[in-house]
Tab-separated table of C-alpha atoms in Angstrom:
chain	number	residue	atom	x	y	z
A	26	MET	CA	37.817	-126.173	-131.918
A	27	THR	CA	37.528	-130.172	-132.866
A	28	THR	CA	37.948	-132.774	-131.172
A	29	LEU	CA	38.736	-137.106	-132.526
A	30	ALA	CA	35.817	-137.742	-135.056
A	31	GLY	CA	33.837	-140.838	-134.632
A	32	ASP	CA	31.599	-141.804	-132.460
A	33	GLN	CA	34.042	-144.865	-131.190
A	34	PRO	CA	37.053	-144.259	-128.701
A	35	GLU	CA	39.878	-143.648	-130.003
A	36	TYR	CA	41.412	-146.421	-128.811
A	37	PHE	CA	39.248	-148.790	-132.218
A	38	ASN	CA	40.916	-147.638	-134.698
A	39	PRO	CA	43.190	-150.068	-135.821
A	40	VAL	CA	46.031	-147.172	-137.300
A	41	SER	CA	46.045	-146.704	-133.186
A	42	ALA	CA	46.278	-150.603	-132.446
A	43	PRO	CA	49.880	-149.962	-131.033
A	44	ASP	CA	49.357	-147.372	-129.505
A	45	PHE	CA	47.215	-149.239	-126.375
A	46	LEU	CA	49.483	-152.048	-125.621
A	47	MET	CA	50.491	-153.155	-121.743
A	48	LYS	CA	53.377	-152.638	-120.515
A	49	ASP	CA	54.372	-155.784	-120.731
A	50	GLN	CA	53.214	-156.801	-123.845
A	51	LEU	CA	55.426	-153.407	-125.293
A	52	GLN	CA	58.561	-154.129	-123.057
A	53	ARG	CA	58.536	-157.652	-124.739
A	54	LEU	CA	58.157	-156.285	-128.843
A	55	GLN	CA	61.026	-153.501	-126.994
A	56	LEU	CA	64.229	-155.677	-125.903
A	57	GLN	CA	63.128	-158.229	-128.890
A	58	ARG	CA	63.386	-155.670	-131.021
A	59	LEU	CA	67.102	-154.286	-128.517
A	60	LYS	CA	69.329	-157.767	-129.598
A	61	ARG	CA	68.127	-157.753	-133.026
A	62	ILE	CA	69.270	-154.250	-133.803
A	63	VAL	CA	72.350	-154.020	-131.122
A	64	LYS	CA	73.401	-157.110	-133.207
A	65	ARG	CA	72.391	-156.323	-136.339
A	66	ALA	CA	74.742	-151.932	-135.698
A	67	TYR	CA	77.984	-154.523	-134.533
A	68	ASP	CA	78.022	-156.627	-137.222
A	69	ASN	CA	78.079	-154.327	-140.095
A	70	VAL	CA	78.391	-150.939	-138.688
A	71	GLU	CA	81.971	-150.528	-137.875
A	72	LEU	CA	81.985	-148.184	-135.870
A	73	THR	CA	79.791	-149.001	-132.731
A	74	ARG	CA	81.525	-152.344	-133.287
A	75	ASN	CA	84.614	-150.851	-131.698
A	76	ARG	CA	83.008	-148.678	-129.520
A	77	MET	CA	81.230	-151.721	-127.964
A	78	ASP	CA	84.762	-153.370	-128.502
A	79	ASP	CA	86.532	-150.242	-126.344
A	80	VAL	CA	83.925	-151.032	-123.109
A	81	GLY	CA	84.222	-154.436	-123.205
A	82	ILE	CA	80.676	-155.292	-124.869
A	83	ASN	CA	78.718	-157.420	-127.258
A	84	PRO	CA	75.387	-158.530	-127.913
A	85	GLU	CA	74.947	-161.088	-125.893
A	86	ASP	CA	75.176	-159.196	-122.496
A	87	ILE	CA	72.265	-157.129	-123.826
A	88	LYS	CA	69.119	-159.295	-121.722
A	89	THR	CA	66.851	-156.717	-119.651
A	90	LEU	CA	66.045	-153.450	-121.486
A	91	ALA	CA	68.134	-151.876	-118.508
A	92	ASP	CA	71.036	-152.872	-120.475
A	93	ILE	CA	70.410	-150.879	-122.771
A	94	SER	CA	72.275	-148.176	-121.015
A	95	LYS	CA	75.836	-149.867	-121.487
A	96	LEU	CA	75.949	-148.832	-124.597
A	97	PRO	CA	77.622	-146.442	-125.742
A	98	PHE	CA	76.771	-142.743	-127.318
A	99	VAL	CA	76.174	-142.271	-130.774
A	100	TYR	CA	76.325	-138.525	-131.733
A	101	LYS	CA	75.502	-136.334	-134.707
A	102	SER	CA	79.376	-135.667	-135.322
A	103	ASP	CA	79.811	-139.349	-135.423
A	104	LEU	CA	77.709	-138.592	-138.913
A	105	ARG	CA	80.381	-136.223	-140.792
A	106	ASP	CA	83.037	-138.453	-139.279
A	107	THR	CA	81.713	-141.706	-141.127
A	108	TYR	CA	80.053	-139.147	-144.204
A	109	PRO	CA	78.237	-139.596	-145.983
A	110	TYR	CA	78.095	-143.921	-145.778
A	111	GLY	CA	79.867	-144.596	-143.111
A	112	LEU	CA	77.245	-145.874	-140.075
A	113	PHE	CA	75.122	-147.793	-142.830
A	114	ALA	CA	74.198	-151.762	-141.667
A	115	SER	CA	73.010	-152.178	-144.917
A	116	PRO	CA	74.887	-152.545	-148.185
A	117	MET	CA	73.748	-149.868	-151.145
A	118	SER	CA	71.644	-152.269	-153.114
A	119	GLU	CA	69.078	-152.508	-150.361
A	120	VAL	CA	68.593	-148.526	-150.096
A	121	VAL	CA	65.902	-147.334	-151.763
A	122	ARG	CA	66.418	-143.768	-150.325
A	123	LEU	CA	68.655	-141.343	-148.932
A	124	HIS	CA	67.986	-137.598	-147.156
A	125	ALA	CA	70.792	-135.167	-145.554
A	126	SER	CA	70.194	-132.289	-143.085
A	127	SER	CA	70.177	-129.036	-144.211
A	128	GLY	CA	73.913	-129.524	-142.247
A	129	THR	CA	74.676	-125.367	-141.319
A	130	THR	CA	78.666	-126.113	-141.248
A	131	GLY	CA	81.026	-127.878	-143.751
A	132	LYS	CA	78.519	-130.918	-145.463
A	133	PRO	CA	75.073	-132.273	-144.784
A	134	THR	CA	74.327	-135.659	-142.539
A	135	VAL	CA	72.965	-138.790	-144.829
A	136	VAL	CA	70.630	-140.790	-143.691
A	137	ALA	CA	68.883	-144.390	-145.810
A	138	TYR	CA	66.627	-146.321	-145.684
A	139	THR	CA	65.232	-149.894	-146.662
A	140	GLN	CA	62.110	-150.241	-148.183
A	141	ASP	CA	61.003	-151.913	-144.653
A	142	ASP	CA	62.969	-148.910	-142.909
A	143	ILE	CA	60.002	-146.817	-145.721
A	144	ASP	CA	57.070	-148.932	-143.938
A	145	VAL	CA	57.917	-148.189	-140.671
A	146	TRP	CA	58.845	-144.888	-141.270
A	147	SER	CA	54.796	-144.274	-142.651
A	148	SER	CA	53.314	-146.281	-140.551
A	149	VAL	CA	54.735	-144.343	-137.242
A	150	MET	CA	53.551	-140.763	-138.888
A	151	GLN	CA	50.469	-142.345	-140.240
A	152	ARG	CA	50.356	-143.129	-136.802
A	153	ALA	CA	51.040	-139.907	-135.673
A	154	PHE	CA	48.130	-138.158	-137.791
A	155	ALA	CA	45.827	-140.471	-135.748
A	156	SER	CA	46.566	-139.184	-133.026
A	157	CYS	CA	46.668	-135.455	-133.789
A	158	GLY	CA	42.590	-136.242	-135.514
A	159	VAL	CA	43.478	-136.066	-138.485
A	160	HIS	CA	41.535	-139.040	-140.150
A	161	ALA	CA	40.669	-140.352	-143.927
A	162	GLY	CA	38.937	-138.175	-145.796
A	163	ASP	CA	40.565	-135.428	-144.882
A	164	ILE	CA	42.462	-132.998	-146.730
A	165	VAL	CA	45.680	-132.034	-146.038
A	166	GLN	CA	48.039	-129.778	-147.133
A	167	ASN	CA	51.674	-130.164	-146.618
A	168	SER	CA	54.313	-127.631	-145.974
A	169	TYR	CA	57.238	-129.228	-146.096
A	170	GLY	CA	59.340	-129.058	-147.484
A	171	TYR	CA	60.291	-132.228	-149.900
A	172	GLY	CA	63.658	-132.730	-151.280
A	173	LEU	CA	66.720	-134.109	-148.926
A	174	PHE	CA	65.239	-132.522	-145.343
A	175	THR	CA	62.363	-135.698	-144.180
A	176	GLY	CA	59.417	-133.272	-143.774
A	177	GLY	CA	58.080	-133.188	-146.558
A	178	LEU	CA	58.335	-136.846	-147.552
A	179	GLY	CA	58.049	-137.927	-143.999
A	180	ALA	CA	54.618	-135.892	-144.224
A	181	HIS	CA	52.801	-136.710	-147.451
A	182	TYR	CA	53.568	-140.888	-147.612
A	183	GLY	CA	51.861	-140.816	-143.924
A	184	ALA	CA	49.041	-139.104	-145.318
A	185	GLU	CA	48.086	-140.952	-147.804
A	186	ALA	CA	48.295	-144.604	-145.283
A	187	LEU	CA	45.941	-143.211	-143.467
A	188	GLY	CA	43.890	-142.721	-145.788
A	189	ALA	CA	43.817	-138.147	-146.381
A	190	THR	CA	44.558	-136.065	-149.855
A	191	VAL	CA	47.804	-134.417	-149.908
A	192	ILE	CA	48.446	-132.184	-151.340
A	193	PRO	CA	52.574	-131.420	-151.910
A	194	VAL	CA	52.810	-128.084	-152.242
A	195	SER	CA	56.142	-127.915	-150.281
A	196	GLY	CA	56.684	-125.098	-148.806
A	197	GLY	CA	57.273	-121.023	-150.052
A	198	ASN	CA	54.615	-118.953	-152.735
A	199	THR	CA	52.755	-117.892	-149.732
A	200	ASP	CA	50.445	-115.996	-151.750
A	201	ARG	CA	50.145	-119.973	-153.621
A	202	GLN	CA	49.722	-121.170	-150.470
A	203	LEU	CA	46.761	-119.403	-149.257
A	204	MET	CA	44.686	-119.539	-152.295
A	205	ILE	CA	44.994	-123.681	-152.503
A	206	MET	CA	44.551	-123.597	-148.512
A	207	LYS	CA	40.804	-122.274	-149.241
A	208	ASP	CA	40.132	-123.352	-153.060
A	209	PHE	CA	40.674	-127.258	-152.350
A	210	GLY	CA	39.455	-126.677	-148.754
A	211	ALA	CA	42.398	-128.460	-146.557
A	212	ASN	CA	41.141	-129.093	-142.795
A	213	ALA	CA	44.871	-129.576	-142.626
A	214	LEU	CA	47.827	-127.958	-142.025
A	215	CYS	CA	51.976	-129.662	-141.810
A	216	ALA	CA	54.268	-126.241	-141.290
A	217	THR	CA	57.026	-125.733	-139.359
A	218	PRO	CA	56.004	-122.878	-136.215
A	219	SER	CA	57.527	-119.778	-138.021
A	220	TYR	CA	56.306	-120.930	-141.725
A	221	PHE	CA	53.125	-121.252	-139.757
A	222	LEU	CA	53.071	-117.571	-138.597
A	223	HIS	CA	53.730	-116.347	-141.965
A	224	ILE	CA	51.022	-118.216	-143.093
A	225	ILE	CA	48.952	-116.505	-140.094
A	226	ASP	CA	50.774	-112.037	-141.114
A	227	ARG	CA	49.815	-112.842	-145.164
A	228	ALA	CA	46.281	-113.696	-144.690
A	229	GLU	CA	45.994	-111.016	-142.855
A	230	GLN	CA	48.407	-108.575	-145.297
A	231	LEU	CA	45.937	-110.246	-148.045
A	232	GLY	CA	42.428	-109.786	-145.855
A	233	ILE	CA	41.611	-112.902	-145.951
A	234	ASP	CA	40.050	-114.599	-142.498
A	235	LEU	CA	41.491	-117.936	-141.766
A	236	LYS	CA	38.401	-119.085	-139.576
A	237	ASP	CA	36.126	-118.591	-142.345
A	238	MET	CA	38.277	-121.364	-143.927
A	239	PRO	CA	37.344	-125.638	-143.044
A	240	LEU	CA	41.148	-125.731	-141.522
A	241	ARG	CA	40.864	-127.643	-138.137
A	242	VAL	CA	43.787	-129.036	-137.344
A	243	GLY	CA	47.449	-127.464	-137.618
A	244	ILE	CA	50.414	-130.036	-137.513
A	245	SER	CA	54.227	-127.784	-136.093
A	246	GLY	CA	57.032	-129.151	-135.865
A	247	ALA	CA	61.087	-129.115	-136.840
A	248	GLU	CA	61.719	-126.691	-134.379
A	249	PRO	CA	60.796	-125.097	-131.378
A	250	TRP	CA	57.467	-123.171	-130.366
A	251	SER	CA	56.204	-121.723	-126.827
A	252	GLU	CA	52.469	-122.575	-125.951
A	253	PRO	CA	51.573	-119.144	-126.026
A	254	MET	CA	52.288	-119.654	-129.758
A	255	ARG	CA	49.988	-122.821	-129.926
A	256	THR	CA	47.340	-120.040	-129.107
A	257	HIS	CA	48.394	-117.439	-131.288
A	258	CYS	CA	47.699	-119.849	-134.013
A	259	GLU	CA	44.779	-121.258	-132.779
A	260	ALA	CA	43.522	-118.337	-132.313
A	261	ALA	CA	44.500	-116.866	-135.657
A	262	ALA	CA	42.366	-120.073	-137.265
A	263	ASN	CA	40.295	-121.152	-135.231
A	264	MET	CA	41.728	-125.234	-135.399
A	265	LYS	CA	43.786	-126.453	-133.149
A	266	ALA	CA	47.822	-126.719	-133.338
A	267	TYR	CA	49.428	-129.406	-132.395
A	268	ASP	CA	53.096	-130.569	-131.678
A	269	ILE	CA	54.325	-133.261	-133.733
A	270	TYR	CA	58.291	-134.518	-132.967
A	271	GLY	CA	60.973	-135.902	-135.270
A	272	LEU	CA	65.084	-135.806	-136.815
A	273	SER	CA	66.303	-136.757	-139.547
A	274	GLU	CA	69.422	-138.850	-137.602
A	275	ILE	CA	66.111	-141.095	-136.222
A	276	ILE	CA	64.145	-141.462	-138.479
A	277	GLY	CA	62.897	-137.990	-139.822
A	278	PRO	CA	59.442	-136.629	-138.307
A	279	GLY	CA	57.158	-139.574	-136.502
A	280	VAL	CA	58.888	-140.373	-133.390
A	281	GLY	CA	56.429	-138.658	-131.282
A	282	SER	CA	53.420	-136.559	-132.052
A	283	GLU	CA	51.011	-135.749	-129.220
A	284	CYS	CA	47.583	-135.885	-128.862
A	285	ARG	CA	43.590	-134.569	-128.651
A	286	CYS	CA	44.542	-133.166	-125.500
A	287	GLN	CA	48.238	-131.551	-126.290
A	288	LYS	CA	49.974	-132.935	-122.995
A	289	GLY	CA	53.007	-133.833	-124.543
A	290	LEU	CA	54.321	-136.036	-127.122
A	291	HIS	CA	53.842	-139.675	-126.857
A	292	ILE	CA	56.539	-141.348	-128.054
A	293	PHE	CA	56.271	-144.613	-131.010
A	294	GLU	CA	58.230	-146.628	-128.540
A	295	ASP	CA	57.455	-149.299	-130.411
A	296	HIS	CA	60.579	-148.393	-132.693
A	297	PHE	CA	61.916	-145.917	-130.905
A	298	TYR	CA	63.461	-146.828	-126.886
A	299	PRO	CA	63.636	-143.000	-124.402
A	300	GLU	CA	66.245	-142.254	-122.017
A	301	ILE	CA	66.644	-139.348	-120.133
A	302	ILE	CA	70.051	-138.492	-120.072
A	303	ASP	CA	72.137	-135.782	-117.535
A	304	PRO	CA	73.757	-133.983	-120.210
A	305	GLU	CA	77.253	-133.280	-118.297
A	306	THR	CA	77.266	-136.744	-116.895
A	307	GLY	CA	75.168	-138.775	-119.465
A	308	GLU	CA	73.986	-140.482	-116.652
A	309	VAL	CA	70.565	-141.441	-115.974
A	310	LEU	CA	67.974	-140.117	-114.463
A	311	PRO	CA	65.034	-140.847	-112.471
A	312	GLU	CA	62.158	-140.289	-114.624
A	313	GLY	CA	60.094	-136.782	-114.529
A	314	GLN	CA	63.264	-135.535	-113.584
A	315	GLU	CA	64.626	-133.199	-116.924
A	316	GLY	CA	67.371	-133.919	-118.667
A	317	GLU	CA	68.667	-134.711	-122.611
A	318	LEU	CA	66.755	-137.319	-124.721
A	319	VAL	CA	67.677	-139.948	-126.307
A	320	LEU	CA	66.452	-141.911	-128.992
A	321	THR	CA	67.637	-146.008	-130.218
A	322	THR	CA	65.986	-147.069	-133.076
A	323	LEU	CA	64.647	-150.213	-132.503
A	324	SER	CA	63.310	-151.461	-136.352
A	325	LYS	CA	65.651	-149.393	-138.122
A	326	ASP	CA	68.049	-150.805	-140.366
A	327	ALA	CA	69.690	-148.988	-142.709
A	328	MET	CA	71.315	-147.556	-140.527
A	329	PRO	CA	70.673	-148.112	-136.347
A	330	MET	CA	70.937	-145.486	-134.149
A	331	ILE	CA	71.874	-147.002	-131.081
A	332	ARG	CA	71.688	-143.778	-127.847
A	333	TYR	CA	71.308	-141.222	-129.972
A	334	ARG	CA	72.285	-138.299	-128.952
A	335	THR	CA	69.764	-135.506	-129.424
A	336	ARG	CA	70.599	-132.470	-127.602
A	337	ASP	CA	67.352	-132.190	-127.129
A	338	ILE	CA	66.030	-131.210	-123.764
A	339	THR	CA	62.697	-131.885	-122.032
A	340	SER	CA	61.408	-135.311	-119.015
A	341	PHE	CA	58.869	-137.658	-119.474
A	342	ILE	CA	55.926	-137.313	-118.345
A	343	THR	CA	54.846	-140.311	-115.583
A	344	GLU	CA	51.446	-139.825	-115.476
A	345	PRO	CA	49.023	-141.613	-117.539
A	346	CYS	CA	47.279	-139.596	-120.687
A	347	GLU	CA	43.678	-139.210	-121.016
A	348	CYS	CA	44.305	-140.323	-124.763
A	349	GLY	CA	44.419	-143.498	-123.664
A	350	ARG	CA	47.518	-144.544	-125.025
A	351	THR	CA	50.280	-146.402	-122.912
A	352	LEU	CA	53.573	-145.206	-124.602
A	353	ARG	CA	55.360	-142.717	-122.085
A	354	ARG	CA	54.924	-139.210	-123.190
A	355	ILE	CA	57.397	-136.714	-122.895
A	356	ASN	CA	57.130	-132.825	-122.445
A	357	ARG	CA	57.355	-130.455	-125.551
A	358	ILE	CA	60.385	-129.761	-125.997
A	359	GLY	CA	61.232	-125.231	-126.179
A	360	ARG	CA	64.957	-124.980	-125.835
A	361	ARG	CA	67.918	-127.309	-127.209
A	362	SER	CA	71.928	-127.855	-124.678
A	363	ASP	CA	73.400	-127.574	-127.781
A	364	ASP	CA	71.293	-124.459	-128.566
A	365	MET	CA	72.360	-122.748	-125.505
A	366	LEU	CA	73.489	-119.253	-125.314
A	367	VAL	CA	75.416	-118.066	-122.924
A	368	ILE	CA	75.325	-114.085	-122.507
A	369	ARG	CA	77.191	-112.505	-119.217
A	370	GLY	CA	77.299	-115.790	-117.318
A	371	VAL	CA	73.318	-115.798	-117.137
A	372	ASN	CA	71.747	-119.600	-120.088
A	373	LEU	CA	69.560	-118.182	-121.564
A	374	PHE	CA	67.370	-120.164	-124.779
A	375	PRO	CA	65.927	-117.673	-127.911
A	376	SER	CA	62.683	-119.518	-126.474
A	377	GLN	CA	62.642	-117.629	-123.230
A	378	ILE	CA	62.735	-114.380	-125.927
A	379	GLU	CA	59.417	-115.912	-127.267
A	380	SER	CA	57.611	-116.961	-124.472
A	381	ALA	CA	58.520	-113.010	-122.863
A	382	LEU	CA	57.072	-111.276	-125.711
A	383	LEU	CA	53.968	-113.622	-126.246
A	384	LYS	CA	52.865	-111.998	-122.261
A	385	VAL	CA	53.076	-109.006	-123.748
A	386	GLU	CA	49.802	-107.473	-125.962
A	387	ASN	CA	49.783	-106.267	-129.156
A	388	ALA	CA	54.252	-108.116	-129.186
A	389	GLN	CA	54.945	-110.425	-132.134
A	390	PRO	CA	56.065	-112.880	-131.822
A	391	HIS	CA	58.080	-112.053	-134.826
A	392	TYR	CA	61.368	-111.205	-133.139
A	393	GLN	CA	65.678	-111.656	-133.882
A	394	ILE	CA	68.280	-111.370	-131.587
A	395	ILE	CA	72.038	-109.682	-131.849
A	396	LEU	CA	74.453	-110.890	-129.930
A	397	THR	CA	78.226	-107.837	-129.866
A	398	LYS	CA	80.891	-107.448	-127.472
A	399	GLU	CA	81.490	-104.671	-125.880
A	400	LYS	CA	84.684	-103.455	-123.901
A	401	GLY	CA	84.877	-106.893	-123.783
A	402	LEU	CA	80.692	-107.305	-121.991
A	403	ASP	CA	78.785	-109.711	-124.544
A	404	GLN	CA	75.777	-106.662	-125.645
A	405	LEU	CA	71.964	-108.557	-125.716
A	406	GLU	CA	69.950	-106.964	-128.429
A	407	ILE	CA	66.628	-108.238	-129.267
A	408	GLU	CA	64.888	-106.614	-131.896
A	409	VAL	CA	60.769	-107.352	-132.608
A	410	GLU	CA	58.039	-105.926	-135.262
A	411	LEU	CA	54.781	-103.781	-134.297
A	412	THR	CA	51.654	-104.402	-136.478
A	413	ALA	CA	51.105	-101.599	-138.321
A	414	GLU	CA	49.000	-100.391	-135.696
A	415	MET	CA	51.354	-99.557	-133.508
A	416	PHE	CA	53.955	-98.388	-135.789
A	417	SER	CA	50.681	-95.811	-136.861
A	418	ASP	CA	50.086	-94.992	-133.246
A	419	GLN	CA	51.521	-92.001	-131.522
A	420	VAL	CA	54.598	-92.320	-130.132
A	421	SER	CA	54.045	-92.901	-126.443
A	422	LYS	CA	51.867	-95.871	-127.070
A	423	ILE	CA	55.022	-97.172	-128.479
A	424	GLU	CA	57.307	-95.990	-125.225
A	425	GLN	CA	55.139	-97.558	-123.580
A	426	LEU	CA	54.840	-101.537	-125.657
A	427	GLN	CA	58.858	-101.023	-125.810
A	428	LYS	CA	58.601	-100.483	-121.592
A	429	LYS	CA	56.467	-103.675	-121.230
A	430	ILE	CA	58.671	-105.594	-123.593
A	431	THR	CA	62.005	-104.790	-122.024
A	432	HIS	CA	60.235	-106.283	-118.526
A	433	ALA	CA	59.145	-108.697	-119.293
A	434	ILE	CA	62.243	-110.377	-121.078
A	435	GLU	CA	64.051	-108.982	-117.347
A	436	THR	CA	61.411	-110.745	-115.165
A	437	THR	CA	61.919	-113.983	-117.805
A	438	ILE	CA	65.498	-114.448	-118.456
A	439	GLY	CA	67.437	-112.483	-115.550
A	440	ILE	CA	69.393	-109.682	-117.490
A	441	SER	CA	68.696	-106.338	-119.198
A	442	ALA	CA	68.614	-105.935	-122.973
A	443	LYS	CA	68.138	-103.670	-125.586
A	444	ILE	CA	64.890	-103.831	-126.917
A	445	ARG	CA	64.573	-102.634	-130.873
A	446	LEU	CA	61.225	-101.482	-131.848
A	447	VAL	CA	61.079	-102.510	-136.006
A	448	GLU	CA	58.391	-101.786	-139.050
A	449	PRO	CA	56.597	-104.140	-140.055
A	450	ASN	CA	57.883	-107.134	-142.139
A	451	THR	CA	60.834	-106.000	-141.436
A	452	ILE	CA	62.791	-109.405	-139.607
A	453	ALA	CA	62.563	-112.240	-142.288
A	454	ARG	CA	60.346	-114.456	-142.875
A	455	SER	CA	61.590	-118.389	-142.536
A	456	GLU	CA	59.774	-120.673	-144.977
A	457	GLY	CA	61.354	-123.592	-142.771
A	458	LYS	CA	63.457	-123.237	-139.665
A	459	ALA	CA	63.065	-119.550	-137.960
A	460	LYS	CA	67.190	-118.233	-137.837
A	461	ARG	CA	66.467	-116.617	-134.125
A	462	VAL	CA	70.082	-115.870	-133.324
A	463	ILE	CA	72.479	-112.961	-135.607
A	464	ASP	CA	75.943	-113.485	-133.545
A	465	LYS	CA	78.880	-111.398	-134.080
A	466	ARG	CA	80.892	-111.200	-131.250
A	467	GLU	CA	83.290	-113.107	-133.033
A	468	GLN	CA	82.920	-110.978	-136.383
């Protein structure tokens, strides 16, 4: 395993200098930026102005960072309700780029950037790459999708700003991805966790040993992934895999990133002010308590987001990080408040299934959750792929594996599930975000 290159401590890297601000310096900067962005949103965004007026607050009332809790929330539904340009605080003459989410229902959510916003985005992505051990001279294979999805261009600009060589291969065509990775000598790979997993599987099918490649760093985000999956990826490619966090509504990738310590994600809070709230009451929670992450953009001009409800469940890590960064860290996000499944009165998240599977020897992290109803009762079925070796093995061994998986999942989620073992490559692979749940209960 490789850590950051260079003989000097990490904080000598000028790229990462903002990550090491003293607390009072950071808070002064945050307050200055908060006051400006709240006024900008109030003056230019009708929804923000109306909601602030409804609760009797105006920009001049923001005198301390704690006053942010007085401001109303913004929700993802607000972006849909004001589609396409209703939340913009800049005229279109100043907007240099539009991105949009891949909304599964109705129209996509649209986000905008001025040139200053693009510069901020490049800067935080540059810092994210640096914190993950990527540096000038590295060759970065960018397998995030390009286009309206923010992942591809966000990673691209940040890696170039760092001085790395970028291969803009985008997603898909996995055989070609592997050829390019080998021939071009990529030592860093950007991909969603599920696509990274697919690359590993395809390499094995083609007889390619990823450990023979110069790949040193993997940077994955855009969907929750578990610690066992990280271990699986690192072992398969003999590299370090880092989690990166972002969301289109805020800026895209680059809101936060792990560092070489891999003990939580540092939020680039000089640009994105984080809070943890109770998802039911909306009250700000004490530091260290788990709740919903709320983010405020402190420097995004085209489309400021004031107290945006991410629906991502996490908590602040209160201990200082060994890397020396003074930015606050959050625990890796393994679930969302809105992807929770309620099965026979029990709350569960797809990430729990993944964690349980990866604890079982010979179980694959390729699975599909299928929900049905029988006589008014929810039924939970989980399809799990066998390896080629297990599929050709004795029936008794397959049955034994099925029992182990059944026990591991029931122990983890607290309810029984029907486990169906399927042939290798039966479950569809994802080149972007994985679709883990098929809900047939209303069909």
